[in-house]
Tab-separated table of N, CA, C and O in Angstrom:
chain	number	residue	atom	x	y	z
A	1	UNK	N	0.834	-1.198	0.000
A	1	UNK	CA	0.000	0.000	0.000
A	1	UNK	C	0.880	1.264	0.000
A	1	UNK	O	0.794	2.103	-0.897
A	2	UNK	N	1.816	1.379	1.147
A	2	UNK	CA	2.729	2.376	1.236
A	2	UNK	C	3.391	2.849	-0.083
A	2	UNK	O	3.753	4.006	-0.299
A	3	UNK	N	3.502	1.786	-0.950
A	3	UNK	CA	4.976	1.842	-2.160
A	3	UNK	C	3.877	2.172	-3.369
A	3	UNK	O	4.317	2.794	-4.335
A	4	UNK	N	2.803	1.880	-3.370
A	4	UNK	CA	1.705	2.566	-4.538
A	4	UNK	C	1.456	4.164	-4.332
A	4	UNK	O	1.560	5.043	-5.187
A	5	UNK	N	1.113	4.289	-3.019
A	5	UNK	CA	1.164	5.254	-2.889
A	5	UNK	C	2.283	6.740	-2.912
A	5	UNK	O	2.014	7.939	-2.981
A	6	UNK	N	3.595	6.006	-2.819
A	6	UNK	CA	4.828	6.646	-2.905
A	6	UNK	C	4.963	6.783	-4.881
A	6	UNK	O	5.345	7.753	-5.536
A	7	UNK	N	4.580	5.686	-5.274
A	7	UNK	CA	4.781	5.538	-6.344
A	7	UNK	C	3.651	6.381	-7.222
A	7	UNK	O	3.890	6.224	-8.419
A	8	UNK	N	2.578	7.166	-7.011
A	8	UNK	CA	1.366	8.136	-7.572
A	8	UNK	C	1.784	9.333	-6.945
A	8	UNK	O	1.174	10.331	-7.330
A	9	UNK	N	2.741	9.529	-6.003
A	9	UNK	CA	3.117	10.944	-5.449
A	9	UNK	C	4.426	11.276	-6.739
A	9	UNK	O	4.628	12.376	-7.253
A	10	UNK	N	5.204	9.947	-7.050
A	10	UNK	CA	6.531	10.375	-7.679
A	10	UNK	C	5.745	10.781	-9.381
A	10	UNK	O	6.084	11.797	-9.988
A	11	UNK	N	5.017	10.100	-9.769
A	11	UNK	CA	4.096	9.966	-10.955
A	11	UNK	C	3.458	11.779	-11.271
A	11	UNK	O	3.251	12.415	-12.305
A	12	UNK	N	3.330	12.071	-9.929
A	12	UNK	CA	2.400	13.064	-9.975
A	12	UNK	C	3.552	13.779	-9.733
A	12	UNK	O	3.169	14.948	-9.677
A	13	UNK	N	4.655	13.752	-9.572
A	13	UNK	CA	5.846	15.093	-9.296
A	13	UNK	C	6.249	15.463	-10.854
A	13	UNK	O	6.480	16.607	-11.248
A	14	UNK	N	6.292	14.151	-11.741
A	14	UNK	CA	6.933	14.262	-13.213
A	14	UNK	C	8.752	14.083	-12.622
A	14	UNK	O	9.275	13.261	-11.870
A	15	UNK	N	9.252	15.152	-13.304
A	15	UNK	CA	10.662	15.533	-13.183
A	15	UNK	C	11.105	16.207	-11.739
A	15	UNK	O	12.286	16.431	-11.474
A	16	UNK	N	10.233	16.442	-11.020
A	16	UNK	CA	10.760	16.766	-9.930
A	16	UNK	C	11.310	15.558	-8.487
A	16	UNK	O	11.046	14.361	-8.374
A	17	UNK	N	12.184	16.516	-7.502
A	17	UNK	CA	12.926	15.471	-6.838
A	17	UNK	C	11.592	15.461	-5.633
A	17	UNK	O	10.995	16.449	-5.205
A	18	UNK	N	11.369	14.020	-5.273
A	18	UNK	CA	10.272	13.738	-4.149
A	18	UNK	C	11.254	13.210	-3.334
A	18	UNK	O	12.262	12.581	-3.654
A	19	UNK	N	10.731	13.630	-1.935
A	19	UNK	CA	11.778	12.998	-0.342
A	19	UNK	C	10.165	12.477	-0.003
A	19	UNK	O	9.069	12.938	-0.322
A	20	UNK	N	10.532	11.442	0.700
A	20	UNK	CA	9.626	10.808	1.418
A	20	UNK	C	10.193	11.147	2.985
A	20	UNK	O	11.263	10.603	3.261
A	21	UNK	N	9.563	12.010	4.053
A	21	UNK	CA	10.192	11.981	5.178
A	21	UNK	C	9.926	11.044	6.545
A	21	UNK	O	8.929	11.136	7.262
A	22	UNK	N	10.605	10.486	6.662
A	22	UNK	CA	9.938	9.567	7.769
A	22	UNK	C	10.139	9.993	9.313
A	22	UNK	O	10.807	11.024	9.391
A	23	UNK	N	9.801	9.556	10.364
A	23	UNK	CA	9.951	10.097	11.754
A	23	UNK	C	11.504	8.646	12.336
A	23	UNK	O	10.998	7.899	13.174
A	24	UNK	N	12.221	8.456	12.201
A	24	UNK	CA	13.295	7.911	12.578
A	24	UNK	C	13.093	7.587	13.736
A	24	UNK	O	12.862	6.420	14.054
A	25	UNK	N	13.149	8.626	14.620
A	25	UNK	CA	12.727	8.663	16.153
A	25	UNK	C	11.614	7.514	16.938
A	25	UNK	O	11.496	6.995	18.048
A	26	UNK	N	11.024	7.496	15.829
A	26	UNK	CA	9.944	6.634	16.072
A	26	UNK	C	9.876	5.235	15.741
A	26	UNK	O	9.123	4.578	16.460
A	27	UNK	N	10.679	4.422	14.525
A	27	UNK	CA	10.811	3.559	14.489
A	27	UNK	C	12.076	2.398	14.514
A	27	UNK	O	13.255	2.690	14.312
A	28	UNK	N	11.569	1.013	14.809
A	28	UNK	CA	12.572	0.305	14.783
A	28	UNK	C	13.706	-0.065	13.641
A	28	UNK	O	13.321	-0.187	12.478
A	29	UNK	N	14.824	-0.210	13.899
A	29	UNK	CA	15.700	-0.062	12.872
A	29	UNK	C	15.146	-0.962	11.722
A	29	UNK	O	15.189	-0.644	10.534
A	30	UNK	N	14.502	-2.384	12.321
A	30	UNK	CA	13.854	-3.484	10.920
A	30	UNK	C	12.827	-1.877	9.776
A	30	UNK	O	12.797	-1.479	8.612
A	31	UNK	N	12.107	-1.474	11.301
A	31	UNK	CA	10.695	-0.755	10.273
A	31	UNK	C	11.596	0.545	9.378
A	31	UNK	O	10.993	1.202	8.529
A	32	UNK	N	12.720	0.745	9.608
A	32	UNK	CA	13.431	1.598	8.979
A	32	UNK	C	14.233	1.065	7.697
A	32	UNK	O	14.363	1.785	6.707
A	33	UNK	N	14.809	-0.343	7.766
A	33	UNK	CA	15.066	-0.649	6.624
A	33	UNK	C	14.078	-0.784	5.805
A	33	UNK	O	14.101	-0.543	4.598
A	34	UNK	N	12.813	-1.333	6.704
A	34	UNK	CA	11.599	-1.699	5.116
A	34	UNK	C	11.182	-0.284	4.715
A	34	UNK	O	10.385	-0.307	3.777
A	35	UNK	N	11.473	0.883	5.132
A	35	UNK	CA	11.068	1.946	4.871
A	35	UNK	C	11.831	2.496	3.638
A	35	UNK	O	11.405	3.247	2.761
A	36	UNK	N	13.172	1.894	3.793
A	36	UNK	CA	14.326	2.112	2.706
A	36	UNK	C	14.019	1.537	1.643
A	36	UNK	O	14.230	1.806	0.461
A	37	UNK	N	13.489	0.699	2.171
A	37	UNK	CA	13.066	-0.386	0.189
A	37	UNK	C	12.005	0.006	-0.160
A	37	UNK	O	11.692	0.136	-1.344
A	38	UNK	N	11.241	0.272	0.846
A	38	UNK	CA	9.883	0.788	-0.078
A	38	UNK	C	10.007	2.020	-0.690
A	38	UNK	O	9.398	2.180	-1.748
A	39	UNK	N	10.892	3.225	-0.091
A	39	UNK	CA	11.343	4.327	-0.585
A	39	UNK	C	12.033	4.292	-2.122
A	39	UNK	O	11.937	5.170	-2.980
A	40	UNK	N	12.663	3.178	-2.199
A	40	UNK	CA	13.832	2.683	-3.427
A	40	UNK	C	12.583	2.414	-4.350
A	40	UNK	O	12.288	3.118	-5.316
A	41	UNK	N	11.870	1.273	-3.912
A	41	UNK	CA	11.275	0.206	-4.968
A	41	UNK	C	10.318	1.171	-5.835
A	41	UNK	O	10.192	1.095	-7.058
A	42	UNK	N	9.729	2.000	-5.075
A	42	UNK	CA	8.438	2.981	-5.266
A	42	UNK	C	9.165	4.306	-6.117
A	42	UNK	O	8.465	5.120	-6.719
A	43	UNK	N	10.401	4.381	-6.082
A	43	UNK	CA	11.223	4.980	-7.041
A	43	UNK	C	11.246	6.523	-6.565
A	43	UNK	O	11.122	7.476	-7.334
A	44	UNK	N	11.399	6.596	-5.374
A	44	UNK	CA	11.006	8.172	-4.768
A	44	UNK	C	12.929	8.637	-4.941
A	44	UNK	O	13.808	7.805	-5.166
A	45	UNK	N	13.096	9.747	-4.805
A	45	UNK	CA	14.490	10.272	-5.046
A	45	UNK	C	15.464	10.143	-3.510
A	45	UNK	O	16.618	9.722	-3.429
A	46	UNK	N	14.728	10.565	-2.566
A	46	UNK	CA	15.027	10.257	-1.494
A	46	UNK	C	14.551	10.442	-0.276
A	46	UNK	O	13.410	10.904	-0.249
A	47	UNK	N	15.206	10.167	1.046
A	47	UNK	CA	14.163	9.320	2.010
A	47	UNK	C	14.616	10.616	3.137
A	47	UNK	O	15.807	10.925	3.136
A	48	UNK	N	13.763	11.290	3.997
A	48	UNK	CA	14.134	12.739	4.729
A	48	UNK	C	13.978	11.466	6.039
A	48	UNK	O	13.238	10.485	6.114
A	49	UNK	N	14.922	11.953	6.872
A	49	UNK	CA	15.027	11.387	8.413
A	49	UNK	C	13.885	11.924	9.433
A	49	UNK	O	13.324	11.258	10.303
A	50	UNK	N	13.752	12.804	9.228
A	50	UNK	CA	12.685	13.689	10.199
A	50	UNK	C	11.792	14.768	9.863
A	50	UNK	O	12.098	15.289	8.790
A	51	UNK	N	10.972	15.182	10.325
A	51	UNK	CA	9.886	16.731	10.167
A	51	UNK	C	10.969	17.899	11.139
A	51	UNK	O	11.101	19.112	10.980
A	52	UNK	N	11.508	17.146	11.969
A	52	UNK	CA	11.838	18.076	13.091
A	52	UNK	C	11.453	18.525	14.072
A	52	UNK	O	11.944	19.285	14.906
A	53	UNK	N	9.876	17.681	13.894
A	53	UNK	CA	8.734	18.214	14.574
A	53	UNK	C	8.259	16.894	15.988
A	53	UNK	O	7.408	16.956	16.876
A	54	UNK	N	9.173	15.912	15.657
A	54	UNK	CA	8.493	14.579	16.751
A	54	UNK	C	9.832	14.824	17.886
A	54	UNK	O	10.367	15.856	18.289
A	55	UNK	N	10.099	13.263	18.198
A	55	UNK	CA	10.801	13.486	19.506
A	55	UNK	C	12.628	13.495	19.260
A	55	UNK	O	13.507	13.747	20.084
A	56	UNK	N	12.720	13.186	18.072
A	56	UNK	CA	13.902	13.565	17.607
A	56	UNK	C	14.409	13.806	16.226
A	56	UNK	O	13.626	13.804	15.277
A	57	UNK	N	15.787	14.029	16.062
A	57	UNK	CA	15.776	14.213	14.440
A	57	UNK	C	16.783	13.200	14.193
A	57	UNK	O	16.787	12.143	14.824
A	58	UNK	N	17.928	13.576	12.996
A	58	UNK	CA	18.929	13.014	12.147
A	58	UNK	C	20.159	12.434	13.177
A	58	UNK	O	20.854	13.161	13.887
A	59	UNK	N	20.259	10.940	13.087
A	59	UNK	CA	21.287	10.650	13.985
A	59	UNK	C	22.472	10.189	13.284
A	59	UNK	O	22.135	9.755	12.182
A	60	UNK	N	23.530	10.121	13.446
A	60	UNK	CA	24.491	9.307	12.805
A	60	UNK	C	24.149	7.798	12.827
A	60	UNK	O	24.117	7.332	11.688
A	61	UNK	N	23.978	7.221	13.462
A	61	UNK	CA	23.732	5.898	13.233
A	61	UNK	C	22.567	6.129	11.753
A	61	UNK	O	22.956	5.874	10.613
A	62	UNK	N	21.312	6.579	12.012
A	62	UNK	CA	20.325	6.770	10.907
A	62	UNK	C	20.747	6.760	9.582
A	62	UNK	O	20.189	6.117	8.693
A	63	UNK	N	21.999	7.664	9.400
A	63	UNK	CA	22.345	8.124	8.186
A	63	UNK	C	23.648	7.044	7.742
A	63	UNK	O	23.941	6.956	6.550
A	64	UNK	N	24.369	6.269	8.738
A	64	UNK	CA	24.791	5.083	8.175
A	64	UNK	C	24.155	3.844	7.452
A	64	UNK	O	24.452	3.296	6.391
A	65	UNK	N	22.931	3.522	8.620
A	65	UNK	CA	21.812	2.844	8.449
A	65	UNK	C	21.216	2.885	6.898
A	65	UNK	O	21.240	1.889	6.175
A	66	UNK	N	20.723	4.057	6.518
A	66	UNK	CA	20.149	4.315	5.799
A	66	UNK	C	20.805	4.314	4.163
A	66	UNK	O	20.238	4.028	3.109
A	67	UNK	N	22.424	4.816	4.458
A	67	UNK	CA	23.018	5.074	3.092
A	67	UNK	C	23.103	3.728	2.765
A	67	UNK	O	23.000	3.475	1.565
A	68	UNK	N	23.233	2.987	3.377
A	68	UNK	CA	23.244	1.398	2.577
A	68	UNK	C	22.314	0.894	1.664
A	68	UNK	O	22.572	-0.039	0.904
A	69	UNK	N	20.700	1.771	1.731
A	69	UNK	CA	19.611	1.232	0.998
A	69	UNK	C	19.476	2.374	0.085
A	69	UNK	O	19.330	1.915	-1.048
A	70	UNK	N	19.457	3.890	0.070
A	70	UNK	CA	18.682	4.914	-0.134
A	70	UNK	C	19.699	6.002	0.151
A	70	UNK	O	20.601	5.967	0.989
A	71	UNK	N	19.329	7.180	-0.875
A	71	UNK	CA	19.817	8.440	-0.938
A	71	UNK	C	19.226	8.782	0.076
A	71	UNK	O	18.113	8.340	0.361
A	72	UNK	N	20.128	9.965	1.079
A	72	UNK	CA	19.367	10.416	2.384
A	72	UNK	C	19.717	11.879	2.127
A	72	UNK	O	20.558	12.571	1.551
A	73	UNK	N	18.626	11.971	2.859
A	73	UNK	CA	18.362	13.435	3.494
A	73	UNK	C	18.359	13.548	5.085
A	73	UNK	O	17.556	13.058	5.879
A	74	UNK	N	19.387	14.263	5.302
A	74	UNK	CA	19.462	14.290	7.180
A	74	UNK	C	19.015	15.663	7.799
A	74	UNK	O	19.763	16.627	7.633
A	75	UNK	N	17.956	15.802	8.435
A	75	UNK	CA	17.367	16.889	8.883
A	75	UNK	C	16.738	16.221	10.574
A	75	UNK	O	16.517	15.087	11.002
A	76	UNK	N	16.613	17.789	11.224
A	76	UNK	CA	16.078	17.657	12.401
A	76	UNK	C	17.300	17.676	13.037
A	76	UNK	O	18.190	16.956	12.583
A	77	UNK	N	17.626	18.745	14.537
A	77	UNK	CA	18.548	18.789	14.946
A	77	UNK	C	19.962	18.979	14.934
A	77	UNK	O	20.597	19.021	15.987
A	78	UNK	N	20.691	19.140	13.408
A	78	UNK	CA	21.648	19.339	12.932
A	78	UNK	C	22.161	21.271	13.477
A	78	UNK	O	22.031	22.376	12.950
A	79	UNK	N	22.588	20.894	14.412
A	79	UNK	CA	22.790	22.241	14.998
A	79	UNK	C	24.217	23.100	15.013
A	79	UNK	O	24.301	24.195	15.568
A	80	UNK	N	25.308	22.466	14.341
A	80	UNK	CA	27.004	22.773	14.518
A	80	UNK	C	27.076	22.108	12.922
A	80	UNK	O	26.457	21.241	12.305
A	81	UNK	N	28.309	23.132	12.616
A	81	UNK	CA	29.134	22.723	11.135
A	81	UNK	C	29.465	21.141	11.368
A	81	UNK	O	29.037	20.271	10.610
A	82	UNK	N	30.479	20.809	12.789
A	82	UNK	CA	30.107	19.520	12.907
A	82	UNK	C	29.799	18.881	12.394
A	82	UNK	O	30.307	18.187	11.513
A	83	UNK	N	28.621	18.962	12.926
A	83	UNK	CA	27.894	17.487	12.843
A	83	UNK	C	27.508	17.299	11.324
A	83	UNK	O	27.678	16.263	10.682
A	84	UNK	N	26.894	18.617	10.803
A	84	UNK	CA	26.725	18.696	9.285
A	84	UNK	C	27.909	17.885	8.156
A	84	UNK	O	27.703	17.254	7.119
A	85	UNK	N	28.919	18.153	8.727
A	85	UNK	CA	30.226	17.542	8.133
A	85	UNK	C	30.371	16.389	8.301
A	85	UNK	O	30.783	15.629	7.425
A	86	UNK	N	29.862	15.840	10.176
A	86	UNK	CA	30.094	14.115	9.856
A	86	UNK	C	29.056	13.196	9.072
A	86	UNK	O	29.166	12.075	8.574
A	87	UNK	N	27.911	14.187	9.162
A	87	UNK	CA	26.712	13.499	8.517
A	87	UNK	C	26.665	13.203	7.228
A	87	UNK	O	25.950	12.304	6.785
A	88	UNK	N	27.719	14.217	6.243
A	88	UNK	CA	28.146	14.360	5.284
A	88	UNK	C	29.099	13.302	4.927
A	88	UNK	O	28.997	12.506	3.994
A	89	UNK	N	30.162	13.412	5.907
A	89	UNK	CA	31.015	12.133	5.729
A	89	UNK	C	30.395	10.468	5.794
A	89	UNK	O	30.991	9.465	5.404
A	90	UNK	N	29.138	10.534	6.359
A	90	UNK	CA	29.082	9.166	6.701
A	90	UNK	C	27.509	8.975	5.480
A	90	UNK	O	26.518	8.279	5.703
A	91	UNK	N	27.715	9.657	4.507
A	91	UNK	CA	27.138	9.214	3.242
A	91	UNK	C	25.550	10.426	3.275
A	91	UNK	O	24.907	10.377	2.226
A	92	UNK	N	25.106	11.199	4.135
A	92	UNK	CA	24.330	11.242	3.644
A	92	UNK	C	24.140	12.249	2.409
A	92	UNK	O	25.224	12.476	1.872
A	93	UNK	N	23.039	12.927	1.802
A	93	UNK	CA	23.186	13.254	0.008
A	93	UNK	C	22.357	14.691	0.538
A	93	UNK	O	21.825	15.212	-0.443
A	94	UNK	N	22.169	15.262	1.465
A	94	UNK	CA	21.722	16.413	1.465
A	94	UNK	C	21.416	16.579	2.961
A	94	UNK	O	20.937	15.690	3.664
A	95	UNK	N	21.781	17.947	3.413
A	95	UNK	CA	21.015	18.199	4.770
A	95	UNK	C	20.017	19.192	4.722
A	95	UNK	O	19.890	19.849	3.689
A	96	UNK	N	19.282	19.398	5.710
A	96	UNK	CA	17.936	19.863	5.968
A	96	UNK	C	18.362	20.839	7.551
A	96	UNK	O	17.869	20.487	8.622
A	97	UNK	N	18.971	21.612	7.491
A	97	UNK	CA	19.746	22.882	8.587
A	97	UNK	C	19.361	24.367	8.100
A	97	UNK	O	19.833	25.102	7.233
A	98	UNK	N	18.255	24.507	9.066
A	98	UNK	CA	18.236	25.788	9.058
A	98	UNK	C	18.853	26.561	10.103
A	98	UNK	O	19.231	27.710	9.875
A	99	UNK	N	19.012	25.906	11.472
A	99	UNK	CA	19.961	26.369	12.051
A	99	UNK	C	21.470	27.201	11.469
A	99	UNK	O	21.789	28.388	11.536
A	100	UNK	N	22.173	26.033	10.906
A	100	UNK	CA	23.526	26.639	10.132
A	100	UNK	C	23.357	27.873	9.745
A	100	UNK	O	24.108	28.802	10.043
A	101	UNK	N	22.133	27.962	8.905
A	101	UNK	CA	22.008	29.371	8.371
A	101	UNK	C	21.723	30.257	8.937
A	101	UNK	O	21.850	31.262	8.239
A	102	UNK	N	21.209	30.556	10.372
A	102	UNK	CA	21.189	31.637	11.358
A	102	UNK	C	22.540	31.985	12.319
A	102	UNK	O	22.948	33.034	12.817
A	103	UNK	N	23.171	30.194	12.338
A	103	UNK	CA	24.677	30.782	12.843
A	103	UNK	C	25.197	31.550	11.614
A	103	UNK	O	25.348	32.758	11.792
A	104	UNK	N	25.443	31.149	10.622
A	104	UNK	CA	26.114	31.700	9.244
A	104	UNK	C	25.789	33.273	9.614
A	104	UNK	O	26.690	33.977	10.072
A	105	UNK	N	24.367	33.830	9.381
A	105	UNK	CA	24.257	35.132	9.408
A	105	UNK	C	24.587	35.653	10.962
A	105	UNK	O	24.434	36.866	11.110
A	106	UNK	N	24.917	35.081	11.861
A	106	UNK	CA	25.186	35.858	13.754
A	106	UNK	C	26.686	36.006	12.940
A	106	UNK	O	26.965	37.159	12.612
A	107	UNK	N	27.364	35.274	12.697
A	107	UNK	CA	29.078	34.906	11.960
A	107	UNK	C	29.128	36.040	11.242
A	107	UNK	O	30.111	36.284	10.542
């Protein structure tokens, strides 16, 4: 059901890039890999870690986890160049920091 439905959102984007965002925080690492394949199979561009909005965001483990199945997007909590950099290093394909950009402009 999930992957039809991922798959009429990507249909309905055309040429544009679709993230599917999931709540990380919330599920078990199994319900996170099947989240990765269904993200893949259903042909979405890539898979967002968080809203930012539940009980947590983008973890390093997540974004190891995850680069093994699926292009990631790491958002939620990314608060220091840091971490942006290891998250970067440890595969993921885009971050989701709006923070950075309010330190950037205090800088």
């Amino acid at each position: 059901k999930i992957i039809e439905e991922i798959r009429l959102l990507k249909k309905a984007c055309g040429d544009r890039i679709l993230k599917v965002i999931v709540e990380t925080c919330l599920l078990t690492e199994e319900e996170k890999i099947r989240m990765c394949r269904a993200v893949t199979d259903a042909g979405a561009d890539f898979i967002k870690t968080s809203t930012g909005f539940s009980t947590g965001g983008a973890t390093f483990e997540d974004v190891e986890l995850f680069k093994k199945h699926v292009k990631i997007k790491a958002a939620g909590g990314i608060a220091s160049f840091d971490d942006a950099e290891r998250f970067l290093s440890l595969g993921a394909d885009r971050l989701g920091t709006s923070r950075l950009i309010k330190i950037m402009k205090e800088e």
